[in-house]
CSV table of C-alpha atoms in Angstrom, one decimal:
chain,number,residue,atom,x,y,z
A,133,MET,CA,-25.1,-9.4,15.0
A,134,ALA,CA,-25.2,-5.8,16.3
A,135,LYS,CA,-22.5,-6.6,18.9
A,136,ILE,CA,-20.3,-8.2,16.3
A,137,ALA,CA,-20.7,-5.2,14.0
A,138,LEU,CA,-19.8,-2.8,16.8
A,139,LEU,CA,-16.7,-4.9,17.7
A,140,PHE,CA,-15.4,-4.7,14.1
A,141,ALA,CA,-16.0,-1.0,14.0
A,142,MET,CA,-13.9,-0.5,17.1
A,143,ILE,CA,-11.1,-2.7,15.7
A,144,PHE,CA,-10.8,-0.8,12.5
A,145,MET,CA,-11.6,2.7,13.8
A,146,PRO,CA,-7.9,3.9,13.9
A,147,ALA,CA,-7.7,3.6,10.1
A,148,VAL,CA,-10.6,6.0,9.8
A,149,VAL,CA,-9.8,8.4,12.7
A,150,PHE,CA,-6.3,9.1,11.5
A,151,ALA,CA,-7.1,9.4,7.7
A,152,SER,CA,-6.8,13.2,7.9
A,153,ALA,CA,-4.0,15.4,9.1
A,154,PRO,CA,-4.7,19.1,10.0
A,155,ASP,CA,-2.0,21.6,9.2
A,156,VAL,CA,0.5,22.0,12.0
A,157,ILE,CA,1.0,25.8,12.4
A,158,THR,CA,3.9,25.8,14.9
A,159,PRO,CA,7.0,23.7,14.0
A,160,LEU,CA,8.0,21.3,16.7
A,161,ALA,CA,10.9,22.5,18.9
A,162,PRO,CA,13.6,19.9,19.7
A,163,VAL,CA,14.5,19.0,23.3
A,164,SER,CA,17.4,20.9,24.9
A,165,LYS,CA,20.9,19.8,24.0
A,166,GLU,CA,21.5,18.7,27.6
A,167,LEU,CA,18.4,16.4,27.6
A,168,LYS,CA,19.3,15.1,24.1
A,169,LYS,CA,22.7,13.9,25.4
A,170,GLN,CA,21.0,12.1,28.3
A,171,LEU,CA,18.6,10.3,25.9
A,172,LEU,CA,21.3,8.4,24.1
A,173,GLY,CA,20.2,4.8,24.2
A,174,THR,CA,16.4,5.5,24.4
A,175,PRO,CA,14.2,4.0,21.7
A,176,VAL,CA,14.2,6.2,18.6
A,177,TYR,CA,12.1,6.8,15.5
A,178,LEU,CA,13.0,8.5,12.2
A,179,GLN,CA,10.8,10.5,9.8
A,180,ILE,CA,12.0,11.7,6.4
A,181,PHE,CA,10.3,14.4,4.3
A,182,LYS,CA,11.5,14.6,0.7
A,183,GLU,CA,10.0,18.0,-0.3
A,184,GLU,CA,11.3,19.6,2.9
A,185,ARG,CA,14.7,17.8,2.6
A,186,THR,CA,14.4,17.0,6.3
A,187,LEU,CA,15.2,14.0,8.5
A,188,GLU,CA,13.8,14.1,12.0
A,189,LEU,CA,15.1,12.0,14.9
A,190,TYR,CA,12.7,11.3,17.7
A,191,GLY,CA,13.5,9.8,21.1
A,192,LYS,CA,11.1,8.2,23.6
A,193,ILE,CA,10.5,10.2,26.8
A,194,GLY,CA,8.0,8.5,29.0
A,195,ASN,CA,5.2,7.3,26.8
A,196,GLU,CA,5.8,9.8,23.9
A,197,PHE,CA,8.4,10.2,21.2
A,198,ARG,CA,9.8,13.7,21.3
A,199,LEU,CA,11.9,15.5,18.6
A,200,LEU,CA,15.6,15.2,19.5
A,201,ASP,CA,16.8,17.0,16.3
A,202,SER,CA,16.1,17.9,12.7
A,203,TYR,CA,18.7,17.5,10.0
A,204,ARG,CA,18.9,18.9,6.5
A,205,ILE,CA,19.1,16.1,3.9
A,206,CYS,CA,22.1,16.9,1.8
A,207,ASN,CA,21.0,15.0,-1.3
A,208,PHE,CA,18.4,12.6,-2.6
A,209,SER,CA,17.4,11.7,-6.2
A,210,GLY,CA,14.5,11.0,-8.4
A,211,GLY,CA,12.0,13.5,-7.1
A,212,LEU,CA,8.7,12.7,-5.3
A,213,GLY,CA,7.1,9.3,-5.5
A,214,PRO,CA,8.0,5.7,-4.6
A,215,LYS,CA,11.0,3.8,-5.9
A,216,ARG,CA,9.8,1.1,-8.3
A,217,VAL,CA,12.6,-0.1,-10.6
A,218,GLN,CA,16.2,-1.0,-10.1
A,219,GLY,CA,18.3,1.8,-11.6
A,220,ASP,CA,15.6,4.5,-11.7
A,221,PHE,CA,17.7,6.5,-9.1
A,222,LYS,CA,14.5,7.1,-7.0
A,223,SER,CA,14.7,7.4,-3.3
A,224,PRO,CA,12.1,5.2,-1.6
A,225,GLU,CA,8.9,6.3,0.2
A,226,GLY,CA,6.9,4.2,2.7
A,227,PHE,CA,7.3,2.5,6.0
A,228,TYR,CA,10.6,0.7,6.8
A,229,SER,CA,12.2,-1.0,9.7
A,230,VAL,CA,15.8,-1.2,10.7
A,231,GLY,CA,17.7,-3.8,12.8
A,232,LEU,CA,21.3,-4.0,13.9
A,233,SER,CA,22.3,-6.1,10.9
A,234,GLN,CA,21.3,-3.1,8.6
A,235,LEU,CA,23.9,-0.8,10.2
A,236,LYS,CA,27.0,-0.3,8.1
A,237,PRO,CA,29.7,1.4,10.2
A,238,ASN,CA,32.3,1.2,7.5
A,239,SER,CA,30.3,2.1,4.4
A,240,ARG,CA,32.2,3.7,1.5
A,241,PHE,CA,29.8,6.5,2.0
A,242,TYR,CA,31.1,7.1,5.6
A,243,ARG,CA,28.4,5.4,7.7
A,244,ALA,CA,25.1,3.9,6.4
A,245,ILE,CA,21.8,2.6,7.6
A,246,ASN,CA,20.0,0.2,5.2
A,247,THR,CA,16.3,1.2,5.1
A,248,GLY,CA,15.2,-2.3,4.3
A,249,PHE,CA,13.9,-1.6,0.8
A,250,PRO,CA,12.1,-3.5,-0.6
A,251,ASN,CA,9.7,-4.1,2.3
A,252,GLU,CA,6.6,-6.3,2.1
A,253,TYR,CA,4.6,-3.6,0.3
A,254,ASP,CA,7.3,-3.1,-2.3
A,255,ARG,CA,7.7,-6.8,-2.9
A,256,GLN,CA,3.9,-7.2,-3.5
A,257,GLN,CA,4.0,-4.4,-6.0
A,258,GLY,CA,7.0,-6.0,-7.8
A,259,TYR,CA,9.3,-3.0,-7.0
A,260,GLN,CA,13.0,-3.8,-7.3
A,261,GLY,CA,16.1,-2.3,-5.9
A,262,ASN,CA,18.9,-2.9,-3.3
A,263,TYR,CA,21.0,-1.1,-0.8
A,264,LEU,CA,18.7,1.9,-0.4
A,265,MET,CA,20.5,3.7,2.4
A,266,ILE,CA,20.6,6.7,4.7
A,267,HIS,CA,24.3,7.5,4.6
A,268,GLY,CA,27.0,10.2,4.6
A,269,ASN,CA,29.2,11.7,1.9
A,270,CYS,CA,26.4,13.9,0.5
A,271,VAL,CA,26.1,11.9,-2.8
A,272,SER,CA,22.9,10.1,-3.8
A,273,VAL,CA,21.8,7.7,-6.6
A,274,GLY,CA,18.7,6.7,-4.8
A,275,CYS,CA,19.7,7.0,-1.2
A,276,TYR,CA,19.2,9.7,1.4
A,277,ALA,CA,22.6,11.4,1.8
A,278,MET,CA,23.6,13.4,4.8
A,279,THR,CA,26.7,15.3,5.7
A,280,ASP,CA,29.1,13.1,7.6
A,281,ALA,CA,28.6,15.1,10.8
A,282,TYR,CA,24.9,14.7,10.7
A,283,MET,CA,25.2,11.0,9.7
A,284,ASP,CA,27.5,10.3,12.6
A,285,GLU,CA,25.0,11.6,15.1
A,286,ILE,CA,22.0,9.9,13.5
A,287,TYR,CA,23.9,6.6,13.3
A,288,HIS,CA,25.1,7.0,16.9
A,289,TYR,CA,21.5,7.3,18.3
A,290,VAL,CA,20.1,4.5,16.1
A,291,GLU,CA,22.9,2.1,17.1
A,292,ALA,CA,22.7,3.0,20.8
A,293,ALA,CA,18.9,2.4,20.8
A,294,LEU,CA,19.3,-1.0,19.1
A,295,ARG,CA,22.1,-2.1,21.4
A,296,ASN,CA,20.1,-1.0,24.4
A,297,GLY,CA,17.2,-3.3,23.7
A,298,GLN,CA,15.0,-1.7,21.0
A,299,GLN,CA,14.4,-4.5,18.5
A,300,ARG,CA,13.6,-2.4,15.5
A,301,VAL,CA,13.9,1.3,14.6
A,302,GLU,CA,11.0,2.4,12.4
A,303,VAL,CA,11.6,4.8,9.5
A,304,SER,CA,8.7,6.6,7.9
A,305,ILE,CA,9.5,8.2,4.6
A,306,TYR,CA,7.0,10.7,3.2
A,307,PRO,CA,7.0,12.8,0.0
A,308,PHE,CA,6.2,15.9,2.1
A,309,ARG,CA,4.4,16.7,5.4
A,310,MET,CA,1.1,15.0,4.8
A,311,THR,CA,-1.2,17.7,5.9
A,312,ASP,CA,-4.6,18.2,4.3
A,313,SER,CA,-3.4,21.3,2.5
A,314,ASN,CA,-0.4,19.5,1.1
A,315,MET,CA,-2.5,16.6,0.0
A,316,GLN,CA,-4.8,19.0,-1.7
A,317,ARG,CA,-1.9,20.8,-3.4
A,318,HIS,CA,-0.7,17.4,-4.8
A,319,ARG,CA,-4.2,16.0,-5.6
A,320,TYR,CA,-3.5,15.7,-9.3
A,321,SER,CA,-0.2,13.7,-8.9
A,322,THR,CA,0.0,10.3,-10.4
A,323,TYR,CA,1.0,9.1,-6.9
A,324,ILE,CA,-1.9,10.5,-5.0
A,325,ASN,CA,-3.6,7.1,-4.4
A,326,PHE,CA,-0.3,5.8,-2.9
A,327,TRP,CA,0.2,8.9,-0.8
A,328,LYS,CA,-3.4,8.4,0.6
A,329,GLN,CA,-2.1,5.2,2.1
A,330,LEU,CA,0.8,7.0,3.8
A,331,GLN,CA,-1.2,9.9,5.3
A,332,PRO,CA,-2.8,7.9,8.1
A,333,GLY,CA,0.6,6.9,9.4
A,334,TYR,CA,1.7,10.5,9.4
A,335,ALA,CA,-1.5,11.7,11.1
A,336,HIS,CA,-1.3,8.9,13.7
A,337,PHE,CA,2.1,10.2,14.9
A,338,VAL,CA,1.0,13.8,14.9
A,339,GLN,CA,-1.9,13.0,17.1
A,340,THR,CA,-0.5,10.3,19.4
A,341,LYS,CA,3.3,10.9,19.4
A,342,GLN,CA,3.7,7.1,18.8
A,343,PRO,CA,5.1,5.6,15.6
A,344,PRO,CA,2.4,4.1,13.5
A,345,VAL,CA,1.9,0.3,13.5
A,346,VAL,CA,1.4,-0.5,9.8
A,347,ALA,CA,0.5,-3.7,8.0
A,348,VAL,CA,0.2,-4.7,4.3
A,349,SER,CA,-3.2,-6.0,3.2
A,350,ASP,CA,-4.2,-6.7,-0.4
A,351,GLY,CA,-1.2,-4.8,-1.7
A,352,LYS,CA,-1.9,-1.7,0.4
A,353,TYR,CA,-0.6,-0.1,3.6
A,354,VAL,CA,-3.1,-0.1,6.4
A,355,LEU,CA,-2.9,1.3,9.9
A,356,SER,CA,-3.1,-1.4,12.5
A,357,ARG,CA,-3.8,-1.6,16.2
A,358,PRO,CA,-0.5,-1.5,18.2
A,359,MET,CA,0.5,-4.7,20.1
A,360,MET,CA,-0.1,-4.3,23.8
A,361,ASN,CA,2.2,-7.0,25.2
A,362,GLY,CA,5.7,-8.4,24.7
A,363,PRO,CA,8.9,-6.4,23.9
A,364,GLU,CA,7.5,-4.6,20.9
A,365,SER,CA,5.0,-2.8,23.1
A,366,ASN,CA,7.8,-0.7,24.5
A,367,ASN,CA,8.9,0.8,21.2
A,368,SER,CA,5.7,0.7,19.1
A,369,ALA,CA,7.4,-1.4,16.4
A,370,LEU,CA,6.2,-1.2,12.9
A,371,ALA,CA,4.6,-4.5,11.8
A,372,LEU,CA,5.2,-4.8,8.1
A,373,THR,CA,3.8,-8.3,7.9
A,374,GLN,CA,1.0,-9.3,5.6
A,375,THR,CA,-2.4,-9.6,7.3
A,376,LYS,CA,-4.3,-12.8,6.6
């Protein structure tokens, strides 16, 4: 029994280890412009921070994802907190996954990337909404709107990664940088219990430079062990499938 208990402790340890995110004092510096150009087609990962109005594009270099560039979000709507109801004009928060079919090169908002809302977590909560995008044109009624120039570059890297073999591009959307001090600052928010589910994913990436592998269990996000074989092992794909 002791050996079985130890095995279970090792399996679920990541959800405990990464439940806290110390403050990052020095902002990450992006790679050089020359290296960034050379990385077109490498696996990529997106992080969005509402409060900071920032979208970060990461590219895989060796075994780590490095910051390629940081973009100012031109517009989003509804303030902090997850999207719950169709027509509430809220921009979503959580862990999303993008495939080629979700790219919209001829969107009426210039170019668009469908985030995949609602995901498995959203569906289990009964949240509703459609066509929650990252797009251009700087206008938002629930989407993350960028300038056309920024959107063109983000779209270009996501499309190149997917066409070059990355099966899914993961998109982590946070209300703010989920450091311990920011969590403390927002501790009285009605969304704090939801945000506590997101923080381990943020902390995992800070510590490992790998996108978090997330599952949905009993209506909650949980940090899972990454898959170690098959094509997904090369891009640390986000598994948003319900655990049994």
